[in-house]
XYZ file of C-alpha atoms in Angstrom:
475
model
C -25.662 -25.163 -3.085
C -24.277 -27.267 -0.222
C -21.383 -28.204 -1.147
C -18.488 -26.760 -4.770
C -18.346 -30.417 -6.023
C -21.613 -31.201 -6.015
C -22.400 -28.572 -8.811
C -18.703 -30.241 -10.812
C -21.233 -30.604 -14.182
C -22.637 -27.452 -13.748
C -19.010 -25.638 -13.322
C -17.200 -27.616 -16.192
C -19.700 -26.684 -18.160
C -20.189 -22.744 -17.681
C -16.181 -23.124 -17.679
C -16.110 -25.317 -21.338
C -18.550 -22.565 -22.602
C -15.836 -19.835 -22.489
C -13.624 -21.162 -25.406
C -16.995 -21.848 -27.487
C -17.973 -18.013 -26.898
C -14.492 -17.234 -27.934
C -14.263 -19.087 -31.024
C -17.424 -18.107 -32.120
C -16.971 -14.697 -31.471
C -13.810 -14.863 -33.897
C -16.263 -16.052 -36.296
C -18.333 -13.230 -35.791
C -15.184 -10.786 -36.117
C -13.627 -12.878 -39.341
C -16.885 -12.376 -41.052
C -17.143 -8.436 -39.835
C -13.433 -7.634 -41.981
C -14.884 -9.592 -45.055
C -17.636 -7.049 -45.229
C -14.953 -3.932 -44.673
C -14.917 -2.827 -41.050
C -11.205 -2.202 -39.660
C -9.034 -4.392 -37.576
C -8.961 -1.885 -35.072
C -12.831 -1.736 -34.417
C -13.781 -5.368 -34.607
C -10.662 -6.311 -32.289
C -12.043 -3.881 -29.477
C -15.674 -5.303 -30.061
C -14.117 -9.030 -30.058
C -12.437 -7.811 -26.751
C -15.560 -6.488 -25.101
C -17.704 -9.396 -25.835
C -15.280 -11.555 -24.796
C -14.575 -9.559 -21.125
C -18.248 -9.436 -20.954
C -18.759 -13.144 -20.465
C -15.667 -13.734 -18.522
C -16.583 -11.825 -15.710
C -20.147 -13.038 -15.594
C -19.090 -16.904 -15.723
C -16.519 -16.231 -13.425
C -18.718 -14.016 -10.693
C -20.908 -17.014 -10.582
C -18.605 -19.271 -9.448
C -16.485 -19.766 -6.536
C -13.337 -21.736 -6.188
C -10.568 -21.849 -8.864
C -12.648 -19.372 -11.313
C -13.475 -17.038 -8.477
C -9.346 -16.391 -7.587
C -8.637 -16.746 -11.045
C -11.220 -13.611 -11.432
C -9.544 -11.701 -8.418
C -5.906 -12.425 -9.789
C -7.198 -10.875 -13.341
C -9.178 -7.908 -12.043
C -6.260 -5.992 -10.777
C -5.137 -5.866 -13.921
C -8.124 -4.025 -15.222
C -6.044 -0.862 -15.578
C -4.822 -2.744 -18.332
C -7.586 -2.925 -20.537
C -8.857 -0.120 -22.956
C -11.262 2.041 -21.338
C -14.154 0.947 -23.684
C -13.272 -2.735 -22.585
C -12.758 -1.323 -18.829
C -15.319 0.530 -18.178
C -18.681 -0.983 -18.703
C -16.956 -3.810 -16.200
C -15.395 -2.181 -13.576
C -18.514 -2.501 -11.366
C -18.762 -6.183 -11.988
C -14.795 -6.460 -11.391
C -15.359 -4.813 -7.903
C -18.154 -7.156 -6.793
C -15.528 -10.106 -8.020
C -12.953 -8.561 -5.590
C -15.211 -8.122 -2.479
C -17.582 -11.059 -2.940
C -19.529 -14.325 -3.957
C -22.811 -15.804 -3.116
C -22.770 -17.742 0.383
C -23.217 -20.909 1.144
C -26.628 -22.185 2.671
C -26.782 -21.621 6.635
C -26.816 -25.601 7.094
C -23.120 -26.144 5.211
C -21.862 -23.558 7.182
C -23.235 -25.013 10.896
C -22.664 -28.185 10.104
C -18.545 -27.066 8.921
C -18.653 -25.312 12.748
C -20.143 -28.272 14.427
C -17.196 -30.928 12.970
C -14.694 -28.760 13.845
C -15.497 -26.802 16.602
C -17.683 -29.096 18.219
C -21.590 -29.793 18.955
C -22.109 -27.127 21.086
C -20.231 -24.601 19.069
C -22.351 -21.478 20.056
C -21.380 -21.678 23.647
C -18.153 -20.221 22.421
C -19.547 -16.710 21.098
C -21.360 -14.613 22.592
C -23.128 -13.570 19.304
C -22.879 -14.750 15.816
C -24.284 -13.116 12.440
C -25.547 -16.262 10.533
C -25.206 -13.953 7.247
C -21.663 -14.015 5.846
C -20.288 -10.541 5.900
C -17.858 -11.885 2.648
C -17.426 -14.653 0.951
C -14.429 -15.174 -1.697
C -12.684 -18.246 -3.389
C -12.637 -20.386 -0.745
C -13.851 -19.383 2.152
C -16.799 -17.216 3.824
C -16.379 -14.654 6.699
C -18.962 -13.749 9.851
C -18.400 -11.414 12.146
C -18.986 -12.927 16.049
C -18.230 -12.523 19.389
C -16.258 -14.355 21.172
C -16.407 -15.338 24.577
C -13.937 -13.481 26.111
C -16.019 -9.686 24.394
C -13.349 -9.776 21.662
C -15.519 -8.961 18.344
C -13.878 -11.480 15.463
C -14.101 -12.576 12.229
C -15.119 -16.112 12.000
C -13.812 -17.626 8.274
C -15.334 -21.343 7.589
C -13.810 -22.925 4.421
C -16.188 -24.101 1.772
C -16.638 -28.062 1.714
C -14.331 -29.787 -1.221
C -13.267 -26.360 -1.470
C -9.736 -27.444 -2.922
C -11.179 -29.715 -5.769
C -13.072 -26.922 -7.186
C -10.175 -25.043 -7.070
C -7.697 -27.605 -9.243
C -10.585 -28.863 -10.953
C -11.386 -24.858 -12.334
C -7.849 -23.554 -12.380
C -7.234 -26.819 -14.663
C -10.152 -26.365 -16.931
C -8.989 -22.340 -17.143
C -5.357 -23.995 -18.409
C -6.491 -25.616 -21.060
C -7.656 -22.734 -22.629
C -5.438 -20.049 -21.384
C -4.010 -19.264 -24.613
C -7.659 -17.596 -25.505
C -7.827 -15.165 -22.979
C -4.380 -13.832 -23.187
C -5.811 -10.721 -25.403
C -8.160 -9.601 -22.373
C -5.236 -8.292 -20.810
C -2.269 -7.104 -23.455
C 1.434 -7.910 -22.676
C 0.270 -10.306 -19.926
C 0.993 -13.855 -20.416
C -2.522 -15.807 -18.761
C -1.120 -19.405 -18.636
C 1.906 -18.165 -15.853
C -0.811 -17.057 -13.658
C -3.070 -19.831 -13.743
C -0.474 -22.467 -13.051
C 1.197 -20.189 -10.303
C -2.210 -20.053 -8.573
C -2.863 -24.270 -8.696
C 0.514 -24.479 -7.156
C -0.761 -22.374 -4.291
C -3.635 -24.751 -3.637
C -2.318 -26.599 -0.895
C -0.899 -23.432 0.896
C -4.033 -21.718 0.410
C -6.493 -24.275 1.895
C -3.914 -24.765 5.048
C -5.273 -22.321 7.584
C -2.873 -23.405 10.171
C 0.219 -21.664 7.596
C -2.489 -18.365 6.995
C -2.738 -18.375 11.042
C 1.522 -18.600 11.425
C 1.746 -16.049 8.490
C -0.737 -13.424 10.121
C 0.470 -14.189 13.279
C 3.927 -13.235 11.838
C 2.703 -9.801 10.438
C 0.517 -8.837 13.704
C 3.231 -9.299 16.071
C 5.397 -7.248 13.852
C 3.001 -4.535 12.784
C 1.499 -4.339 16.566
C 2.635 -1.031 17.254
C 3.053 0.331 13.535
C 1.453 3.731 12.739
C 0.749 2.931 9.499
C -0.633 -0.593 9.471
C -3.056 -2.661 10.856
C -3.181 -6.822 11.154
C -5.796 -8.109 13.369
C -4.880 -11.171 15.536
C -5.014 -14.709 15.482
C -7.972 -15.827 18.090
C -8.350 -19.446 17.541
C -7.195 -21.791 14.451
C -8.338 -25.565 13.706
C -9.285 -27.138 10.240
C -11.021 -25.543 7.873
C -11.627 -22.797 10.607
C -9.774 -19.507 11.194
C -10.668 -17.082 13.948
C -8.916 -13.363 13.753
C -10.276 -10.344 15.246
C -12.630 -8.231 13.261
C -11.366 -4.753 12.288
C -13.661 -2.077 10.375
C -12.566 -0.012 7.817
C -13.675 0.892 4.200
C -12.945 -1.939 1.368
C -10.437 -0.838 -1.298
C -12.751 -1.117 -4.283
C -14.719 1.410 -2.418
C -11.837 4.065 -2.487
C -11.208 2.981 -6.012
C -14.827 3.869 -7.120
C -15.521 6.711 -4.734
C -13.107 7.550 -2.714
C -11.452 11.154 -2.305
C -7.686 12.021 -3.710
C -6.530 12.062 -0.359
C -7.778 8.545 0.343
C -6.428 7.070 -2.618
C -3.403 8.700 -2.102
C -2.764 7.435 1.212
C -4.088 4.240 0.469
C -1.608 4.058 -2.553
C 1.214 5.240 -0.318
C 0.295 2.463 2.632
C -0.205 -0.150 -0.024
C 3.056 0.419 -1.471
C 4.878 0.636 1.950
C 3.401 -2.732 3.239
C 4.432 -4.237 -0.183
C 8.193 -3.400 0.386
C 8.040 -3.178 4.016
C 6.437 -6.839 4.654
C 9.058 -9.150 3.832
C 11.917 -7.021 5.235
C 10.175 -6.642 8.514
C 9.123 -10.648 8.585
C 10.784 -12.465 5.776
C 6.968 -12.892 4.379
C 5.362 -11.783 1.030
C 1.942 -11.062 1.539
C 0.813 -12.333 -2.228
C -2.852 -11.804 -2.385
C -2.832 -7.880 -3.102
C -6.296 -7.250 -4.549
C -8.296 -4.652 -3.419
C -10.918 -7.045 -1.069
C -7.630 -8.049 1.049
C -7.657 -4.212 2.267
C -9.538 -2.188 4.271
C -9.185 1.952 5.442
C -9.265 2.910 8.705
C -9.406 6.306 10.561
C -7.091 7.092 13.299
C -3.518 7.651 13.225
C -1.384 8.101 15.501
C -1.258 11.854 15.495
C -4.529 12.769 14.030
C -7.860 11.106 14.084
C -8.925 11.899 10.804
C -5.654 9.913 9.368
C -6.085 6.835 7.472
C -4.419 3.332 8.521
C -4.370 0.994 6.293
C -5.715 -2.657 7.351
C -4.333 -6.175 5.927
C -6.320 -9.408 5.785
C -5.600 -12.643 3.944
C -2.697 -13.976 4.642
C -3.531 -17.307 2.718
C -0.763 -16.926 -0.188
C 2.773 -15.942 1.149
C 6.099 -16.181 -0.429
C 8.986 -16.860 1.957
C 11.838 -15.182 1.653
C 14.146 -14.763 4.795
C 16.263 -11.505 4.905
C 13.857 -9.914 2.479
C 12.980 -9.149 -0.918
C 16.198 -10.454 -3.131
C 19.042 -7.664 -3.137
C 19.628 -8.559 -7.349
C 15.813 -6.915 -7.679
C 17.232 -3.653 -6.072
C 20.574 -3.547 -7.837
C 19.100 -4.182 -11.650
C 16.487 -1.194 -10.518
C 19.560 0.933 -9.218
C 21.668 -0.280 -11.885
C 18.797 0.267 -14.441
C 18.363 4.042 -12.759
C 21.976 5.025 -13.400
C 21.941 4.139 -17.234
C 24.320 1.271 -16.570
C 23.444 -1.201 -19.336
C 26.027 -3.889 -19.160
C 26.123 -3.824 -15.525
C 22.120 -4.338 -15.597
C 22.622 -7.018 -18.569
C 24.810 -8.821 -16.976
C 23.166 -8.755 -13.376
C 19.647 -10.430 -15.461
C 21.806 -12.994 -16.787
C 23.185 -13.658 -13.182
C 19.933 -14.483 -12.070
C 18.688 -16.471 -15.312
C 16.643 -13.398 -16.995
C 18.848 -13.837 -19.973
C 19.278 -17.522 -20.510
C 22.658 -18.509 -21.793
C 21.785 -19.639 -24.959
C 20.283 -16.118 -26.094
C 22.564 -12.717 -26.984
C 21.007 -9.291 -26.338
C 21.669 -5.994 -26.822
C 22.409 -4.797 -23.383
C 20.759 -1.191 -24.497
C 18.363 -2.773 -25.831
C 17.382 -3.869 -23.123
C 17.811 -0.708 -21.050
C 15.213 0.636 -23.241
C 12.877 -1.896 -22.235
C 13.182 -1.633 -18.728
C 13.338 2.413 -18.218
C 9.786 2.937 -19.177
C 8.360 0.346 -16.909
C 10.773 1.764 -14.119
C 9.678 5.439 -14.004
C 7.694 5.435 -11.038
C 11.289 4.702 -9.057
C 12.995 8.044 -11.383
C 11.276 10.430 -9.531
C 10.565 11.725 -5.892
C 6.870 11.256 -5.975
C 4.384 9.683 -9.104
C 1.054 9.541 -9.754
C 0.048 6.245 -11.284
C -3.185 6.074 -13.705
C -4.699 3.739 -15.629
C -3.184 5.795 -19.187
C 0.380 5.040 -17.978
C -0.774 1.734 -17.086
C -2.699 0.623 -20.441
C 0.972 2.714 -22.531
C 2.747 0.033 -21.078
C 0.521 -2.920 -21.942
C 0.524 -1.954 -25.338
C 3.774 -1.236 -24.890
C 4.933 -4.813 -24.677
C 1.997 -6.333 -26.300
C 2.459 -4.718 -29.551
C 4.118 -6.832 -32.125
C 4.996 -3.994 -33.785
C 7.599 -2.510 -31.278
C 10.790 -3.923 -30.393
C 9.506 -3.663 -26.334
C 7.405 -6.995 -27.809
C 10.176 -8.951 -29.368
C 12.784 -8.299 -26.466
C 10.037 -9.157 -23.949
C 9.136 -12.639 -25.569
C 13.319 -13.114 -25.203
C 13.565 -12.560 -21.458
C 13.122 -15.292 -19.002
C 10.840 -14.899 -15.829
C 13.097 -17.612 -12.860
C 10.657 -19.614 -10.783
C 12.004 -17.932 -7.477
C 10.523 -14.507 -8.911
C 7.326 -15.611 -10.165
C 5.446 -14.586 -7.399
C 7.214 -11.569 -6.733
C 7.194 -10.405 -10.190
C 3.430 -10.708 -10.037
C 2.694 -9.377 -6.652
C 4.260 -6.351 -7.879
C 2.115 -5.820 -11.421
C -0.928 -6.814 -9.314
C 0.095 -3.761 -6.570
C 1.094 -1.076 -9.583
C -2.335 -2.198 -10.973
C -4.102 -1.257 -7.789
C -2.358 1.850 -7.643
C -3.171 2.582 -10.838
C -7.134 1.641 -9.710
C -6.651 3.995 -7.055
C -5.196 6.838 -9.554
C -2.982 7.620 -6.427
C -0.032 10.129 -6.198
C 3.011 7.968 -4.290
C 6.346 8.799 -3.269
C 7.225 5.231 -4.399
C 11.053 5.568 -4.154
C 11.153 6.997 -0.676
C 9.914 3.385 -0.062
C 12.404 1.699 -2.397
C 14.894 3.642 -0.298
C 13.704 2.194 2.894
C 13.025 -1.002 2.011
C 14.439 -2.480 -0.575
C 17.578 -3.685 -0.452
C 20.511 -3.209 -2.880
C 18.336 0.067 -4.273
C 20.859 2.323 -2.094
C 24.208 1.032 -2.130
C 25.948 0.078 0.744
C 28.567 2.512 1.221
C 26.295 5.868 0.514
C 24.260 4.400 3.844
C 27.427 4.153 5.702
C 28.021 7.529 4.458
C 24.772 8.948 5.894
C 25.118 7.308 8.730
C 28.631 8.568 9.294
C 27.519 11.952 8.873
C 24.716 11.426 11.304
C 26.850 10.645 14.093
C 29.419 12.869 12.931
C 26.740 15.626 13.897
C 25.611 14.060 16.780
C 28.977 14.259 17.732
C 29.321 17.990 17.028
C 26.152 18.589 18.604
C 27.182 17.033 21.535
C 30.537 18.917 21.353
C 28.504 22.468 21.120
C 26.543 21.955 23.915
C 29.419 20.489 26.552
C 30.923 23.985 25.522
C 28.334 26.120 26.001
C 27.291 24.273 29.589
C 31.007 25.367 30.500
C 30.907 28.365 29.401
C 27.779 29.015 31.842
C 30.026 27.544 34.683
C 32.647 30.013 33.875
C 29.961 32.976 34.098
């Protein structure tokens, strides 16, 4: 394959074949009740076949259905385990990889934009890709200044595959909405083709990372390798080891995965207050584990690539998101009620029982009730059928309330995180992080307060030891 648009036909139709496996699969299960097996049985067999050839046509392909496969794996906490489990291998290999393009593409990408005599400027390159995703394929060089680097060379007519599959994936959106319960599809695939642009702009990924390593340079928490060298359709960073996410997730120990959980949710909350940027790409390829922290070598660091999707948002994540959770936290309905209608939760034109929809909100919340929780993929899955259920008023009240555009992203950066923690089956002391980070979760005047006492026993302190140095004088 040289080149994603000159296999279009090919795509389009592995992508058309999707809704035809669905529908005839429906068949299949319509006929199955006639005969007498329950709802229940045929559903989860309808469901299984159904994953089964999503993930195969979409780990064959790069472009649109490749990041349309990444967005949906980190939900796979979601799913029931006998949907889950005979996948989650395939789902990893989505999240870390796709076949490469031939050697040729990629030298001849190099030679347009870096020039003819493009090897002159590393001192070693690996002509295998050490990943290839979406849009894009990494090597790992040398540069000619010694730094090892990542070398990421963007697929040719990578952004027509991209609408071309994200659009064909629309049109039948509708169909794959029961692969992952209480989680609307369509959102998600329109969200991502409005990200094209941004996405195949590696001059905005080199500002963004740029952003994050100059920030996070001396963290001891997180790593962000630098920018080396940015042109079209070329992005040079340096190269940082570590062990890939899905790898913790499918072997690593407790204490990884809680660390990595703990990291992953203090970069989430952390990231925009520190530079005003979102990273919005949080599946478990984008991450890596490292060893050595600051005050012991065998402590894990947790390293960030991909900073292709961002959202923007100067001064932070938006202060209403921390007051509805404190709000929510306190048991103050109306308060919380009226806050969502504020910020166009509740449209106007619809009434709703402010409990009500306290109820809804508390389950999905208790990760923030406590000091430290351990998310899994049980509590994850309760909650999807939670809201999926038409059965239980959590469904009904959810089809009511309104997502706004300017929390789109966040609102699904933050299910895709909880759905890698609940991957990792990590143990977090999430609202030690809400605490730091987010604002409006603490209200203003209890951090004055804190702070007051602070210096109030500095003060003291202070006050102790003048006397005690003069009472040495006196002796």
């Amino acid at each position: 394959m040289s080149d994603l648009p000159r296999k279009a036909v090919t795509r389009t139709a592995k992508l058309a074949a999707l809704p035809l496996g669905i529908a005839g699969r429906a068949t299949w299960g319509l006929g199955k009740r006639i005969v007498g097996e329950s709802a229940e049985i045929v559903g989860r067999e309808l469901q299984q076949r159904t994953a089964e050839q999503l993930f195969k046509v979409l780990g064959e392909l790069k472009g649109g259905a490749m990041k349309f496969g990444q967005a949906l794996s980190v939900f796979e906490s979601a799913l029931p385990e006998e949907v889950a489990g005979p996948y989650r291998a395939a789902l990893t290999r989505l999240q870390e990889a796709a076949p490469p393009m031939p050697a040729a593409t990629m030298h001849s990408v190099l030679a347009e934009r870096l020039g003819e005599d493009w090897r002159e400027l590393f001192l070693e390159f690996e002509e295998k890709p050490a990943a290839a995703a979406s849009i894009g394929q990494v090597h790992r060089a040398v540069w000619h200044d010694g730094r090892v680097v990542a070398v990421k060379v963007q697929y040719p007519g990578a952004g027509e595959a991209l609408l071309s599959d994200l659009g064909q994936l629309g049109r039948f959106a509708r169909l794959l909405g029961p692969l992952i319960p209480g989680m609307d599809i369509k959102p998600l695939i329109t969200e991502l083709r409005d990200r094209v642009s941004e996405e195949l702009d590696y001059a905005l990924e080199a500002q963004a990372q740029t952003a994050h390593a100059e920030e996070f340079a001396d963290d001891p928490d997180v790593v962000v390798p630098a920018v080396v060298h940015q042109c079209e359709q070329i992005l040079i960073t340096e190269w940082i080891d570590g062990i890939p996410l899905s790898e913790i997730i499918s072997e690593g120990t407790q204490e990884q995965r809680d660390r990595a959980g703990q990291l992953l949710a203090r970069f989430l909350f952390s990231g925009p207050a520190r530079t005003g940027l979102l990273h919005a790409d949080p599946h478990p390829g984008n991450f890596r584990l490292l060893p050595g922290g600051p005050k012991d070598e065998e402590e894990w660091l947790l390293g960030v690539l991909d900073f292709g999707t961002v959202d923007r948002l100067a001064g932070g994540l938006p202060a209403p998101i921390g007051d509805s959770l404190r709000m929510t936290l306190d048991g103050d309905a109306e308060a919380v009620y009226e806050l969502l209608r504020a910020e166009g939760f509740v449209k106007d034109s619809i009434e709703l029982d402010p409990e009500a929809v306290l109820d809804y909100l508390l389950p999905i919340i208790e990760p923030a009730q406590v000091d430290e929780f351990t998310f899994t993929r049980n509590w994850m899955r309760s909650q999807a059928a939670r809201i999926a259920d038409p059965r239980n008023p959590a469904y009904q009240l959810g089809k009511q309330l309104n997502l706004p555009p300017a929390y789109l992203l966040i609102h699904r950066v933050t299910l895709s995180t909880i759905g890698v923690l609940c991957q990792l089956g990590a143990t977090v002391r999430l609202r030690e992080e809400l605490e730091s980070w987010l604002p409006g979760f603490v209200l203003q005047e209890a951090v004055e307060t804190q702070d007051g006492e602070a210096q109030d026993a500095e003060a003291d302190g202070a006050s102790d030891a003048e006397a005690a140095e003069a009472a040495v004088e006196v002796q």
